Amino acid sequence: MGGHIEVDGIGRDYRDGQAKLTVLDGVDLEIHPNEIVAITGPSGSGKSTLLALLAGLDRPSRGRVTIDGVTITELDEDALSRFRGRHIGFIFQSFQLIDTLTAVENVRVPAELLGDFERAGEAAALLERVGLGHRLTHFPSQLSGGEMQRVAIARASIVQPSVLLADEPTGNLDSRAGERVLELLFERRDTATVVVVTHDASIAERADREIRLADGRIADVIERRAS
Ligand code: ADP
Ligand code: MG
């Protein structure tokens, strides 16, 4: 079951010497279970900042993020990192695989961190499902960009998180590899709510809803499909 995400009045400021830089301000948002949402907007509009706040990888300066009734912005570091490990999968533009581990070892990591060795044992099957059954023992340096991102999707999925977040997941890929990655990511909606940051209009068009940011605020919401 996909996660229900509620964002209430979040803002994020950075200190720039004496000055205060407000990169997100007054963002309210509700994302429904198993919805696919694209977050778009110009470079610097706050997309990555918002995604990191949804993931609990960053803390807002004000406001709250609640996932499945748990207000993650109120959790202490330990509780937050436990929540993240179980409920949130994150996919980075730059893959962020561990260079010294093989593909299958990379995919196992999140399950091993939870001590869930049954799930860890499903790593090879997950890689097969993303078309990498023949790359199990390859290291990241032996994989193409598209293959690395498919490993990253398998890794983000292994604990069956209820929320999958991806920041420009196709940004480093050619269009064919990007297409495959997107397909695999969107397939995860069976079990997860999917939020993808992108500046690619063709990706945004395929989401259920596009949220456009400008200057740290929601400038536009485009409903593509009833959800
Ligand atoms: P986007 O992903 O839409 O391109 P970001 O969320 O990465 O935008 O950044 C929004 C704004 O916040 C940018 O102006 C960026 O320079 C600023 N910013 C991001 N991270 C930091 C930081 N750690 N310190 C200061 N400013 C930051
Ligand atoms: Mg960004």
CSV table of C-alpha atoms and ligand atoms in Angstrom, one decimal:
chain,number,residue,atom,x,y,z
A,1,MET,CA,0.0,0.0,0.0
A,2,GLY,CA,1.3,3.4,-1.0
A,3,GLY,CA,2.0,6.1,1.6
A,4,HIS,CA,-0.2,9.1,2.3
A,5,ILE,CA,1.9,12.3,2.4
A,6,GLU,CA,0.8,15.5,4.0
A,7,VAL,CA,2.8,18.7,3.9
A,8,ASP,CA,1.7,21.6,6.0
A,9,GLY,CA,3.1,25.0,5.6
A,10,ILE,CA,6.7,24.0,5.2
A,11,GLY,CA,9.5,26.5,4.7
A,12,ARG,CA,13.2,26.1,4.4
A,13,ASP,CA,15.7,28.9,5.0
A,14,TYR,CA,19.4,28.9,4.5
A,15,ARG,CA,21.8,31.4,6.1
A,16,ASP,CA,24.0,33.2,3.7
A,17,GLY,CA,26.4,35.2,5.9
A,18,GLN,CA,24.1,37.8,7.5
A,19,ALA,CA,21.3,37.3,5.0
A,20,LYS,CA,18.6,34.7,5.1
A,21,LEU,CA,17.8,32.9,1.9
A,22,THR,CA,14.3,31.4,1.8
A,23,VAL,CA,14.3,28.5,-0.7
A,24,LEU,CA,10.9,27.1,0.2
A,25,ASP,CA,8.0,29.0,1.7
A,26,GLY,CA,4.4,28.1,2.7
A,27,VAL,CA,4.2,24.8,0.8
A,28,ASP,CA,1.0,22.8,1.5
A,29,LEU,CA,0.5,19.6,-0.3
A,30,GLU,CA,-1.3,16.3,0.0
A,31,ILE,CA,-0.2,13.2,-2.0
A,32,HIS,CA,-2.5,10.3,-2.1
A,33,PRO,CA,-1.6,6.6,-1.7
A,34,ASN,CA,-0.3,5.1,-4.9
A,35,GLU,CA,-0.4,8.4,-6.7
A,36,ILE,CA,2.4,9.4,-9.1
A,37,VAL,CA,3.4,13.0,-8.7
A,38,ALA,CA,5.9,15.0,-10.8
A,39,ILE,CA,7.5,18.0,-9.2
A,40,THR,CA,8.7,20.5,-11.9
A,41,GLY,CA,10.0,24.0,-12.0
A,42,PRO,CA,13.1,26.0,-13.0
A,43,SER,CA,16.5,25.2,-11.7
A,44,GLY,CA,16.8,26.6,-8.2
A,45,SER,CA,13.1,26.7,-7.5
A,46,GLY,CA,13.3,24.3,-4.6
A,47,LYS,CA,12.5,20.9,-6.1
A,48,SER,CA,15.4,19.0,-4.5
A,49,THR,CA,14.9,20.8,-1.2
A,50,LEU,CA,11.2,19.7,-1.1
A,51,LEU,CA,12.0,16.1,-2.0
A,52,ALA,CA,14.7,15.9,0.7
A,53,LEU,CA,12.1,17.2,3.2
A,54,LEU,CA,9.6,14.6,2.1
A,55,ALA,CA,12.3,12.0,2.6
A,56,GLY,CA,13.3,13.2,6.1
A,57,LEU,CA,16.9,13.8,4.7
A,58,ASP,CA,16.6,17.4,5.7
A,59,ARG,CA,14.6,19.3,8.3
A,60,PRO,CA,12.3,22.3,7.5
A,61,SER,CA,12.7,25.7,9.1
A,62,ARG,CA,8.9,25.6,9.8
A,63,GLY,CA,5.9,23.4,9.0
A,64,ARG,CA,5.3,19.7,9.1
A,65,VAL,CA,5.6,16.6,7.0
A,66,THR,CA,3.3,13.7,7.9
A,67,ILE,CA,3.6,10.2,6.3
A,68,ASP,CA,0.9,7.7,7.0
A,69,GLY,CA,-0.1,9.6,10.1
A,70,VAL,CA,3.5,9.9,11.4
A,71,THR,CA,4.7,13.5,11.6
A,72,ILE,CA,8.3,12.8,10.6
A,73,THR,CA,9.4,16.4,11.2
A,74,GLU,CA,8.8,15.8,14.9
A,75,LEU,CA,10.8,12.6,15.2
A,76,ASP,CA,14.3,12.6,16.7
A,77,GLU,CA,17.2,11.5,14.5
A,78,ASP,CA,17.1,7.8,15.6
A,79,ALA,CA,13.4,7.4,15.0
A,80,LEU,CA,13.6,9.3,11.8
A,81,SER,CA,16.3,7.2,10.4
A,82,ARG,CA,14.4,4.0,11.4
A,83,PHE,CA,11.3,5.4,9.7
A,84,ARG,CA,13.2,6.2,6.6
A,85,GLY,CA,14.8,2.8,6.4
A,86,ARG,CA,11.5,1.1,6.5
A,87,HIS,CA,9.1,3.4,4.6
A,88,ILE,CA,11.1,5.5,2.2
A,89,GLY,CA,13.1,4.6,-0.9
A,90,PHE,CA,15.2,7.3,-2.6
A,91,ILE,CA,16.7,7.4,-6.1
A,92,PHE,CA,19.4,9.9,-6.9
A,93,GLN,CA,20.3,11.4,-10.3
A,94,SER,CA,23.9,10.2,-9.7
A,95,PHE,CA,22.8,6.6,-8.6
A,96,GLN,CA,24.9,6.6,-5.4
A,97,LEU,CA,25.7,3.0,-5.5
A,98,ILE,CA,28.5,1.6,-3.4
A,99,ASP,CA,31.5,1.1,-5.7
A,100,THR,CA,33.0,-1.8,-3.8
A,101,LEU,CA,29.8,-3.9,-3.8
A,102,THR,CA,28.3,-5.9,-6.6
A,103,ALA,CA,24.9,-5.1,-8.0
A,104,VAL,CA,23.2,-7.8,-5.9
A,105,GLU,CA,25.1,-6.7,-2.8
A,106,ASN,CA,24.1,-3.1,-3.3
A,107,VAL,CA,20.4,-4.1,-3.6
A,108,ARG,CA,20.6,-6.1,-0.3
A,109,VAL,CA,21.9,-3.2,1.8
A,110,PRO,CA,18.7,-1.6,2.9
A,111,ALA,CA,17.2,-4.9,3.9
A,112,GLU,CA,20.3,-5.9,5.8
A,113,LEU,CA,20.3,-2.6,7.6
A,114,LEU,CA,16.8,-3.6,8.9
A,115,GLY,CA,18.0,-7.1,9.8
A,116,ASP,CA,15.5,-8.4,7.3
A,117,PHE,CA,17.4,-11.2,5.7
A,118,GLU,CA,14.3,-12.7,4.1
A,119,ARG,CA,13.9,-9.6,2.0
A,120,ALA,CA,17.6,-9.3,1.4
A,121,GLY,CA,17.3,-12.8,-0.1
A,122,GLU,CA,15.0,-11.3,-2.8
A,123,ALA,CA,17.7,-9.1,-4.2
A,124,ALA,CA,18.5,-11.3,-7.2
A,125,ALA,CA,14.9,-11.7,-8.1
A,126,LEU,CA,14.4,-8.0,-8.0
A,127,LEU,CA,17.3,-7.4,-10.3
A,128,GLU,CA,15.9,-10.0,-12.6
A,129,ARG,CA,12.7,-8.0,-12.6
A,130,VAL,CA,14.5,-4.9,-13.8
A,131,GLY,CA,16.2,-6.9,-16.5
A,132,LEU,CA,19.5,-7.3,-14.8
A,133,GLY,CA,19.5,-11.0,-14.0
A,134,HIS,CA,22.8,-11.3,-16.1
A,135,ARG,CA,24.5,-8.5,-14.1
A,136,LEU,CA,24.2,-9.7,-10.5
A,137,THR,CA,27.9,-9.9,-9.7
A,138,HIS,CA,29.0,-6.9,-11.8
A,139,PHE,CA,30.4,-3.9,-9.9
A,140,PRO,CA,28.9,-0.4,-10.6
A,141,SER,CA,32.0,0.5,-12.7
A,142,GLN,CA,31.1,-2.4,-15.0
A,143,LEU,CA,27.5,-1.2,-15.6
A,144,SER,CA,26.1,1.5,-18.0
A,145,GLY,CA,24.2,4.5,-16.5
A,146,GLY,CA,20.9,3.0,-17.3
A,147,GLU,CA,21.9,-0.3,-15.6
A,148,MET,CA,23.2,1.5,-12.5
A,149,GLN,CA,19.9,3.4,-12.2
A,150,ARG,CA,18.0,0.1,-12.5
A,151,VAL,CA,20.1,-1.3,-9.7
A,152,ALA,CA,19.2,1.9,-7.7
A,153,ILE,CA,15.5,1.3,-8.3
A,154,ALA,CA,15.8,-2.3,-7.1
A,155,ARG,CA,17.8,-1.1,-4.1
A,156,ALA,CA,15.1,1.5,-3.3
A,157,SER,CA,12.4,-1.1,-3.6
A,158,ILE,CA,13.8,-4.1,-1.7
A,159,VAL,CA,12.1,-3.3,1.7
A,160,GLN,CA,8.9,-2.4,-0.2
A,161,PRO,CA,8.8,1.2,1.1
A,162,SER,CA,5.4,2.9,0.9
A,163,VAL,CA,7.0,6.0,-0.6
A,164,LEU,CA,9.5,6.2,-3.5
A,165,LEU,CA,11.2,9.5,-4.1
A,166,ALA,CA,13.4,10.1,-7.2
A,167,ASP,CA,15.4,13.3,-7.9
A,168,GLU,CA,16.0,13.7,-11.7
A,169,PRO,CA,16.4,9.9,-12.0
A,170,THR,CA,16.8,10.1,-15.8
A,171,GLY,CA,19.0,13.2,-15.8
A,172,ASN,CA,22.2,11.3,-16.5
A,173,LEU,CA,20.7,8.9,-19.1
A,174,ASP,CA,20.1,8.8,-22.8
A,175,SER,CA,16.5,8.8,-23.8
A,176,ARG,CA,16.1,5.1,-24.3
A,177,ALA,CA,17.7,4.2,-21.0
A,178,GLY,CA,15.7,6.9,-19.3
A,179,GLU,CA,12.5,5.5,-20.7
A,180,ARG,CA,13.2,2.1,-19.3
A,181,VAL,CA,14.1,3.5,-15.9
A,182,LEU,CA,10.9,5.6,-15.9
A,183,GLU,CA,8.8,2.6,-16.8
A,184,LEU,CA,10.3,0.6,-13.9
A,185,LEU,CA,9.8,3.4,-11.5
A,186,PHE,CA,6.2,4.0,-12.4
A,187,GLU,CA,5.5,0.3,-12.1
A,188,ARG,CA,6.3,0.6,-8.4
A,189,ARG,CA,3.0,2.4,-7.9
A,190,ASP,CA,1.5,-1.0,-7.3
A,191,THR,CA,2.9,-0.8,-3.8
A,192,ALA,CA,4.2,2.7,-3.4
A,193,THR,CA,3.4,6.4,-3.8
A,194,VAL,CA,5.9,7.8,-6.3
A,195,VAL,CA,7.2,11.3,-6.3
A,196,VAL,CA,9.6,12.3,-9.1
A,197,VAL,CA,11.5,15.6,-9.5
A,198,THR,CA,12.1,16.3,-13.2
A,199,HIS,CA,12.5,19.1,-15.7
A,200,ASP,CA,11.5,16.8,-18.5
A,201,ALA,CA,8.0,17.8,-19.7
A,202,SER,CA,7.4,14.3,-21.2
A,203,ILE,CA,7.9,12.7,-17.8
A,204,ALA,CA,5.7,15.2,-16.1
A,205,GLU,CA,2.9,14.6,-18.6
A,206,ARG,CA,2.8,10.9,-17.6
A,207,ALA,CA,2.3,11.6,-13.9
A,208,ASP,CA,-1.1,11.7,-12.3
A,209,ARG,CA,-0.4,15.2,-11.2
A,210,GLU,CA,2.3,17.8,-11.8
A,211,ILE,CA,3.2,20.3,-9.1
A,212,ARG,CA,5.1,23.3,-10.5
A,213,LEU,CA,7.3,25.2,-8.2
A,214,ALA,CA,8.6,28.7,-8.7
A,215,ASP,CA,10.7,30.6,-6.2
A,216,GLY,CA,10.0,28.1,-3.5
A,217,ARG,CA,6.3,28.1,-3.8
A,218,ILE,CA,3.7,26.0,-5.6
A,219,ALA,CA,2.9,28.1,-8.7
A,220,ASP,CA,0.6,25.6,-10.5
A,221,VAL,CA,-1.0,22.2,-10.0
A,222,ILE,CA,-1.9,20.2,-13.2
A,223,GLU,CA,-4.2,17.2,-12.8
A,224,ARG,CA,-3.6,14.8,-15.6
A,225,ARG,CA,-5.5,11.8,-14.4
A,226,ALA,CA,-8.2,11.4,-11.8
A,227,SER,CA,-6.6,9.5,-8.9
B,1,ADP,P1,16.2,22.7,-7.6
B,1,ADP,O1,16.3,21.3,-7.3
B,1,ADP,O2,14.8,23.2,-8.0
B,1,ADP,O3,17.1,23.1,-8.8
B,1,ADP,P2,17.2,23.2,-5.0
B,1,ADP,O4,16.1,22.7,-4.1
B,1,ADP,O5,18.4,22.4,-5.1
B,1,ADP,O6,16.6,23.6,-6.4
B,1,ADP,O7,17.7,24.6,-4.5
B,1,ADP,C1,16.9,25.7,-4.3
B,1,ADP,C2,17.7,26.9,-3.8
B,1,ADP,O8,18.3,26.7,-2.6
B,1,ADP,C3,18.8,27.3,-4.8
B,1,ADP,O9,18.9,28.7,-4.9
B,1,ADP,C4,20.0,26.7,-4.1
B,1,ADP,O10,21.2,27.5,-4.4
B,1,ADP,C5,19.7,26.9,-2.6
B,1,ADP,N1,20.3,25.9,-1.7
B,1,ADP,C6,20.2,24.6,-1.8
B,1,ADP,N2,20.9,24.0,-0.9
B,1,ADP,C7,21.5,24.9,-0.2
B,1,ADP,C8,22.5,25.0,0.9
B,1,ADP,N3,22.9,23.8,1.5
B,1,ADP,N4,22.9,26.2,1.4
B,1,ADP,C9,22.5,27.3,0.8
B,1,ADP,N5,21.6,27.4,-0.2
B,1,ADP,C10,21.2,26.2,-0.7
B,2,MG,MG,17.5,19.8,-7.9
